[in-house]
Every structure is written in C-alpha cells, then in structure tokens.
GROMACS .gro file of C-alpha atoms in nm:
model
  290
    1MET     CA    1   0.000   0.000   0.000
    2ARG     CA    2   0.099   0.365  -0.036
    3LYS     CA    3   0.030   0.652   0.199
    4GLU     CA    4   0.110   1.022   0.160
    5LEU     CA    5   0.202   1.178   0.492
    6ALA     CA    6   0.376   1.500   0.594
    7GLY     CA    7   0.549   1.556   0.262
    8CYS     CA    8   0.672   1.200   0.214
    9THR     CA    9   0.546   0.882   0.052
   10ILE     CA   10   0.526   0.561   0.255
   11ASP     CA   11   0.506   0.218   0.096
   12TYR     CA   12   0.410  -0.052   0.344
   13ALA     CA   13   0.261  -0.396   0.390
   14TYR     CA   14   0.172  -0.633   0.672
   15CYS     CA   15   0.199  -1.010   0.653
   16GLU     CA   16   0.183  -1.316   0.875
   17PRO     CA   17   0.529  -1.435   0.988
   18LYS     CA   18   0.466  -1.772   0.821
   19ASP     CA   19   0.441  -1.590   0.485
   20LEU     CA   20   0.787  -1.433   0.514
   21ASP     CA   21   1.066  -1.586   0.306
   22LEU     CA   22   1.422  -1.509   0.199
   23ALA     CA   23   1.556  -1.528  -0.158
   24VAL     CA   24   1.935  -1.539  -0.188
   25PRO     CA   25   2.096  -1.540  -0.535
   26ALA     CA   26   2.433  -1.694  -0.612
   27ALA     CA   27   2.571  -1.344  -0.672
   28PRO     CA   28   2.434  -0.995  -0.603
   29GLN     CA   29   2.152  -0.889  -0.839
   30THR     CA   30   1.876  -0.631  -0.862
   31LEU     CA   31   1.552  -0.699  -0.678
   32GLN     CA   32   1.371  -0.758  -1.008
   33GLN     CA   33   1.632  -1.011  -1.119
   34ILE     CA   34   1.611  -1.199  -0.789
   35MET     CA   35   1.232  -1.215  -0.794
   36SER     CA   36   1.214  -1.317  -1.160
   37ARG     CA   37   1.370  -1.648  -1.049
   38TYR     CA   38   1.174  -1.691  -0.726
   39PRO     CA   39   0.997  -2.028  -0.760
   40ARG     CA   40   0.693  -1.972  -0.537
   41SER     CA   41   0.391  -1.741  -0.546
   42TRP     CA   42   0.452  -1.402  -0.387
   43ALA     CA   43   0.296  -1.059  -0.338
   44ARG     CA   44   0.571  -0.815  -0.236
   45ALA     CA   45   0.949  -0.819  -0.190
   46PHE     CA   46   1.209  -0.581  -0.048
   47ASN     CA   47   1.585  -0.572  -0.015
   48ALA     CA   48   1.762  -0.736   0.277
   49LEU     CA   49   2.091  -0.578   0.372
   50TYR     CA   50   2.392  -0.797   0.431
   51PHE     CA   51   2.723  -0.859   0.253
   52TYR     CA   52   2.898  -1.182   0.166
   53PRO     CA   53   3.186  -1.263   0.403
   54GLY     CA   54   3.530  -1.162   0.285
   55LYS     CA   55   3.403  -0.886   0.057
   56PRO     CA   56   3.416  -0.517   0.148
   57PRO     CA   57   3.266  -0.331   0.315
   58VAL     CA   58   3.309  -0.537   0.630
   59THR     CA   59   2.969  -0.565   0.797
   60LYS     CA   60   2.803  -0.782   1.058
   61GLY     CA   61   2.560  -0.962   0.835
   62ILE     CA   62   2.356  -1.279   0.876
   63ALA     CA   63   2.145  -1.457   0.617
   64TRP     CA   64   1.992  -1.792   0.712
   65GLU     CA   65   1.729  -1.974   0.510
   66ASN     CA   66   1.636  -2.337   0.452
   67GLN     CA   67   1.898  -2.462   0.697
   68THR     CA   68   2.173  -2.274   0.513
   69PHE     CA   69   2.399  -1.994   0.637
   70TRP     CA   70   2.450  -1.770   0.336
   71SER     CA   71   2.640  -1.525   0.551
   72TRP     CA   72   2.757  -1.518   0.911
   73ASP     CA   73   2.950  -1.286   1.142
   74GLU     CA   74   3.065  -1.376   1.494
   75ASP     CA   75   2.970  -1.026   1.617
   76PRO     CA   76   2.641  -0.980   1.429
   77TRP     CA   77   2.396  -0.698   1.391
   78PRO     CA   78   2.040  -0.737   1.520
   79CYS     CA   79   1.860  -1.016   1.339
   80PHE     CA   80   1.498  -1.047   1.229
   81VAL     CA   81   1.392  -1.411   1.264
   82VAL     CA   82   1.090  -1.630   1.197
   83TYR     CA   83   1.062  -1.962   1.380
   84PRO     CA   84   0.918  -2.283   1.234
   85ASP     CA   85   0.606  -2.242   1.452
   86GLY     CA   86   0.532  -1.905   1.286
   87ARG     CA   87   0.655  -1.669   1.557
   88ALA     CA   88   0.859  -1.362   1.463
   89ASP     CA   89   1.123  -1.190   1.677
   90ILE     CA   90   1.421  -0.958   1.659
   91LEU     CA   91   1.732  -1.091   1.831
   92PHE     CA   92   2.015  -0.868   1.949
   93LYS     CA   93   2.354  -1.023   1.868
   94PRO     CA   94   2.225  -1.381   1.835
   95THR     CA   95   2.451  -1.682   1.851
   96LYS     CA   96   2.479  -1.929   1.565
   97ASP     CA   97   2.287  -2.188   1.765
   98GLU     CA   98   2.004  -1.939   1.824
   99VAL     CA   99   1.980  -1.866   1.452
  100ARG     CA  100   1.979  -2.237   1.367
  101LYS     CA  101   1.651  -2.271   1.557
  102THR     CA  102   1.480  -2.033   1.314
  103ARG     CA  103   1.335  -2.086   0.967
  104VAL     CA  104   1.442  -1.750   0.825
  105ALA     CA  105   1.687  -1.491   0.960
  106PHE     CA  106   1.840  -1.173   0.820
  107SER     CA  107   2.033  -0.899   0.992
  108ALA     CA  108   2.053  -0.522   0.956
  109GLY     CA  109   1.991  -0.243   1.204
  110PRO     CA  110   2.010  -0.051   1.419
  111LEU     CA  111   1.725  -0.139   1.652
  112LEU     CA  112   1.464   0.138   1.647
  113LEU     CA  113   1.246   0.085   1.956
  114GLY     CA  114   1.329   0.066   2.326
  115VAL     CA  115   1.689   0.175   2.274
  116ASP     CA  116   1.908   0.482   2.274
  117LEU     CA  117   1.964   0.531   1.900
  118GLU     CA  118   2.296   0.713   1.939
  119GLU     CA  119   2.435   0.440   2.164
  120THR     CA  120   2.302   0.166   1.936
  121MET     CA  121   2.474   0.328   1.637
  122ARG     CA  122   2.803   0.337   1.825
  123LEU     CA  123   2.784  -0.022   1.954
  124GLY     CA  124   2.684  -0.159   1.615
  125GLY     CA  125   2.962   0.015   1.427
  126TYR     CA  126   2.718   0.144   1.165
  127THR     CA  127   2.866   0.365   0.897
  128GLY     CA  128   2.742   0.524   0.575
  129PHE     CA  129   2.446   0.706   0.728
  130THR     CA  130   2.357   0.942   1.012
  131LEU     CA  131   2.051   0.947   1.233
  132SER     CA  132   1.946   1.300   1.136
  133ARG     CA  133   1.992   1.289   0.757
  134LYS     CA  134   1.672   1.280   0.549
  135THR     CA  135   1.691   1.007   0.286
  136ALA     CA  136   1.505   0.699   0.171
  137GLN     CA  137   1.462   0.464   0.467
  138ALA     CA  138   1.321   0.117   0.533
  139ALA     CA  139   1.236  -0.076   0.846
  140VAL     CA  140   1.078  -0.405   0.948
  141GLY     CA  141   0.888  -0.455   1.270
  142ILE     CA  142   0.660  -0.683   1.472
  143THR     CA  143   0.323  -0.567   1.603
  144GLU     CA  144   0.172  -0.665   1.936
  145ASP     CA  145  -0.051  -0.920   1.760
  146GLN     CA  146   0.250  -1.084   1.587
  147LYS     CA  147   0.213  -0.937   1.240
  148VAL     CA  148   0.518  -0.838   1.034
  149LEU     CA  149   0.526  -0.481   0.904
  150HIS     CA  150   0.769  -0.353   0.642
  151VAL     CA  151   0.781   0.019   0.570
  152ALA     CA  152   0.977   0.209   0.305
  153VAL     CA  153   0.980   0.589   0.307
  154ASP     CA  154   1.115   0.812   0.032
  155SER     CA  155   1.244   1.076   0.275
  156ALA     CA  156   1.287   1.055   0.653
  157THR     CA  157   1.546   1.062   0.927
  158VAL     CA  158   1.614   0.752   1.136
  159TYR     CA  159   1.446   0.931   1.427
  160GLU     CA  160   1.133   0.980   1.215
  161LEU     CA  161   1.149   0.619   1.097
  162ALA     CA  162   1.158   0.497   1.458
  163ASP     CA  163   0.861   0.718   1.547
  164LEU     CA  164   0.669   0.588   1.246
  165MET     CA  165   0.719   0.225   1.352
  166LYS     CA  166   0.609   0.310   1.706
  167GLN     CA  167   0.293   0.486   1.580
  168ALA     CA  168   0.220   0.184   1.360
  169GLY     CA  169   0.194  -0.032   1.672
  170CYS     CA  170   0.525  -0.218   1.648
  171VAL     CA  171   0.667  -0.350   1.974
  172LYS     CA  172   0.999  -0.437   1.807
  173ALA     CA  173   1.155  -0.286   1.495
  174MET     CA  174   1.487  -0.251   1.320
  175LYS     CA  175   1.611  -0.045   1.031
  176VAL     CA  176   1.665  -0.252   0.717
  177ASP     CA  177   1.827  -0.013   0.475
  178SER     CA  178   1.852   0.348   0.360
  179GLY     CA  179   1.959   0.556   0.064
  180SER     CA  180   1.989   0.440  -0.293
  181SER     CA  181   1.953   0.066  -0.225
  182THR     CA  182   1.606   0.100  -0.069
  183SER     CA  183   1.372  -0.091  -0.300
  184VAL     CA  184   1.030  -0.258  -0.300
  185LEU     CA  185   0.872  -0.468  -0.576
  186TYR     CA  186   0.517  -0.598  -0.612
  187ARG     CA  187   0.418  -0.907  -0.808
  188SER     CA  188   0.213  -0.678  -1.036
  189GLY     CA  189   0.527  -0.488  -1.133
  190GLU     CA  190   0.455  -0.188  -0.911
  191LYS     CA  191   0.783  -0.046  -0.779
  192PHE     CA  192   0.904   0.181  -0.501
  193GLY     CA  193   1.260   0.305  -0.462
  194ASN     CA  194   1.566   0.230  -0.670
  195MET     CA  195   1.522  -0.072  -0.896
  196THR     CA  196   1.878  -0.051  -1.032
  197ALA     CA  197   2.039  -0.118  -0.693
  198VAL     CA  198   2.236  -0.444  -0.676
  199ILE     CA  199   2.151  -0.630  -0.356
  200THR     CA  200   2.252  -0.959  -0.196
  201ALA     CA  201   1.913  -1.093  -0.084
  202ALA     CA  202   1.541  -1.022  -0.100
  203VAL     CA  203   1.286  -1.061   0.178
  204VAL     CA  204   0.966  -1.198   0.029
  205MET     CA  205   0.610  -1.149   0.150
  206ARG     CA  206   0.427  -1.437  -0.012
  207SER     CA  207   0.094  -1.272   0.071
  208VAL     CA  208  -0.006  -0.946   0.239
  209LEU     CA  209  -0.283  -0.857   0.480
  210ASP     CA  210  -0.577  -0.617   0.443
  211ARG     CA  211  -0.442  -0.379   0.702
  212ALA     CA  212  -0.393  -0.005   0.673
  213LEU     CA  213  -0.115   0.187   0.844
  214PRO     CA  214  -0.258   0.357   1.158
  215VAL     CA  215  -0.030   0.661   1.154
  216GLY     CA  216  -0.072   1.028   1.080
  217GLY     CA  217  -0.107   1.364   1.243
  218THR     CA  218  -0.488   1.366   1.246
  219GLU     CA  219  -0.766   1.122   1.325
  220THR     CA  220  -0.878   1.144   0.960
  221GLU     CA  221  -0.546   0.993   0.853
  222ARG     CA  222  -0.599   0.697   1.087
  223LYS     CA  223  -0.945   0.593   0.972
  224ALA     CA  224  -0.854   0.273   0.790
  225CYS     CA  225  -0.733  -0.001   1.025
  226ASP     CA  226  -0.728  -0.381   0.990
  227GLY     CA  227  -0.919  -0.364   0.662
  228LYS     CA  228  -1.210  -0.168   0.818
  229PHE     CA  229  -1.314   0.197   0.792
  230LEU     CA  230  -1.424   0.364   1.114
  231ASP     CA  231  -1.655   0.606   0.930
  232ALA     CA  232  -1.772   0.351   0.671
  233PRO     CA  233  -1.858   0.026   0.849
  234ASN     CA  234  -2.023  -0.126   0.540
  235PHE     CA  235  -1.702  -0.110   0.334
  236SER     CA  236  -1.363  -0.277   0.366
  237VAL     CA  237  -1.019  -0.218   0.217
  238THR     CA  238  -1.052  -0.547   0.029
  239GLU     CA  239  -1.322  -0.403  -0.200
  240PHE     CA  240  -1.084  -0.136  -0.329
  241ARG     CA  241  -0.780  -0.354  -0.392
  242CYS     CA  242  -0.636  -0.397  -0.742
  243PRO     CA  243  -0.774  -0.729  -0.875
  244CYS     CA  244  -0.438  -0.841  -1.018
  245CYS     CA  245  -0.197  -0.758  -0.735
  246GLY     CA  246  -0.406  -0.672  -0.429
  247MET     CA  247  -0.254  -0.326  -0.389
  248VAL     CA  248  -0.446  -0.017  -0.276
  249ARG     CA  249  -0.333   0.338  -0.203
  250VAL     CA  250  -0.466   0.493   0.116
  251SER     CA  251  -0.477   0.871   0.134
  252VAL     CA  252  -0.690   1.138   0.302
  253GLY     CA  253  -0.876   1.191  -0.027
  254PHE     CA  254  -0.946   0.819  -0.057
  255LEU     CA  255  -1.082   0.803   0.297
  256LYS     CA  256  -1.310   1.100   0.229
  257LEU     CA  257  -1.444   0.922  -0.080
  258VAL     CA  258  -1.522   0.608   0.123
  259THR     CA  259  -1.701   0.821   0.383
  260LEU     CA  260  -1.917   0.975   0.109
  261LEU     CA  261  -1.998   0.628  -0.024
  262GLN     CA  262  -2.115   0.528   0.324
  263LYS     CA  263  -2.339   0.836   0.340
  264LEU     CA  264  -2.484   0.742   0.000
  265ARG     CA  265  -2.550   0.387   0.118
  266ASP     CA  266  -2.718   0.514   0.435
  267ARG     CA  267  -2.939   0.744   0.232
  268ILE     CA  268  -3.056   0.489  -0.029
  269GLN     CA  269  -3.070   0.206   0.226
  270SER     CA  270  -2.916  -0.033  -0.025
  271PRO     CA  271  -2.574  -0.192  -0.081
  272VAL     CA  272  -2.318  -0.005  -0.293
  273TYR     CA  273  -2.097  -0.241  -0.490
  274ILE     CA  274  -1.738  -0.147  -0.579
  275THR     CA  275  -1.665  -0.276  -0.930
  276SER     CA  276  -1.338  -0.091  -0.983
  277GLY     CA  277  -1.120   0.043  -0.704
  278TYR     CA  278  -0.745   0.096  -0.728
  279ARG     CA  279  -0.567  -0.014  -1.045
  280CYS     CA  280  -0.193  -0.067  -1.051
  281PRO     CA  281  -0.019   0.059  -1.371
  282ALA     CA  282  -0.018  -0.290  -1.524
  283ARG     CA  283  -0.391  -0.340  -1.458
  284ASN     CA  284  -0.479   0.008  -1.580
  285LYS     CA  285  -0.292  -0.052  -1.906
  286ALA     CA  286  -0.452  -0.393  -1.952
  287VAL     CA  287  -0.807  -0.251  -1.931
  288GLY     CA  288  -0.729   0.057  -2.140
  289GLY     CA  289  -0.762   0.304  -1.854
  290ALA     CA  290  -0.655   0.668  -1.864
   0.00000   0.00000   0.00000
C-alpha cells in the first residue's frame, strides 16, 4: 500500500510471519532479477541488507534460510527471525545456535524501539548514514498481535522512521536499509525506490494482509485499520484492492471518498458495490484506462 504523509510517501505492507521468506541469489543482483527467479507465489518483496563474508565493506551480516547460512559474522547486527512455529522476533547479537533454531533470519539495524539510538549506532559500528539525515529509509517490525510490518519511506530521518514504527503499533523494529539501495517490488510490477540497486538478498512477503497503516497527524489519517473503515462500516479495504496484485493506495482523499460512499448507502438504504477500485499501472494498461 501507499500513503502520503507530511510531505513524504510511505510504501508498506503487513503479513503473517509464516508468509515471510528469503531469496538469496548466487551473486548480487537487482531486486527484479532476484524475484524473476523466485519459484513460489509471492505478493511483495524488499531488499535485505547484508554482505557476503570476505568482501568489502566489512559488515556484521547474517542470512539464514532453509537450513543454510548464506552469511555469518561472529559479532552480528540485530537479526529479524521467523521460527518454524510461525513466531517472529528480533534478536540482538544472536549466537549461531540461536539462529539455527529459526526458519528465516536476516540482519541489519540498528534497533529502532526501546533503545538509545545514538548508543546503538556506536555499539553496532554502523557507517554510511547518520541518524538525522533525510533520505530513503526502510524498516521491518513486529506488532503486538505478531504481524510483520515492512515500511519504506522516500524521505525521513532515522528518528522519524523509529517514530513511524512506534505509531504503527510495532513493539519491536529494526532499520533494514537506507539511501539508494532501498527498493520494493510488487508481483504486479509496481515499484518503489531504486530498482537498479544491486543487492545480496530479497525478503519476500508471499501474501499481504488487508491492514492499513494507523499513523498520521490527524484522526482522519488513521481511519482505515485492519481492513475496516471507522466512518464507513459497510465497506472494507478489500473491496478497493487492485484485482491483479491486491494493492491499494490509502490517502486522506481516498478516505473522504469512502465516507461519502457510506453516506450514499445510508441514504438509499441499499448496498453499494465497488466494481473498480485501485488499479496498478499494469492493470490500468490492460483494461485501457486513462
């Protein structure tokens, strides 16, 4: 989904931990190249930051998938993990044995919630970015009800990114990437960020949830939550999704439109059926739209 907020564009999606996967190519590729060879069905993918051992720059990366360590460091960064039973967690400096108990694991950072960001930056040895610089940013987090949230923003500081994840209801979150390598790809072909960036792994959401991002400066901007509309109880986000990729863009204007549709339904005392909601560029072209 997309959301316009305070002068920036946010691309985000929720998924169940069991639907999170990792795609690791034999050599670094673009996100599109990696996903063109992904063998399973999928809805959305984003870049996972780590570097192969022995190649500069020296980082503290982990990539673990299908009982294989694609990368390992004895002094690792924080690690996002999914266990075989479907639980998600973020581990701080996990051991190799701890990672082996998981189904999928990838590292990045720093941690964004419940920590002193300046101290976390220092302890992690992070370089190449500062906390106060506005640039493209991405983060992954876990909500209180054990849903995975990935957010990519076209312009924000790390402080703002941390606040965004907190507003979104995450109880744990870590930064995934920033700058020119931030990229998101949908199965429909919809893109966000830099598609020319060469990356070492992709995190795959095999399906996404009907759940809107509950953030924003006003109550109006928080109307759509968990697929429901507070001011339009007879409508759901699902009705407005693109039929080919499931994407929908949530904005203040969109929420006002849904509220008007609810008023119309109340007045005529009859269902209002949505036959065409959001169309991604590929869908719009296919049906000859404007």
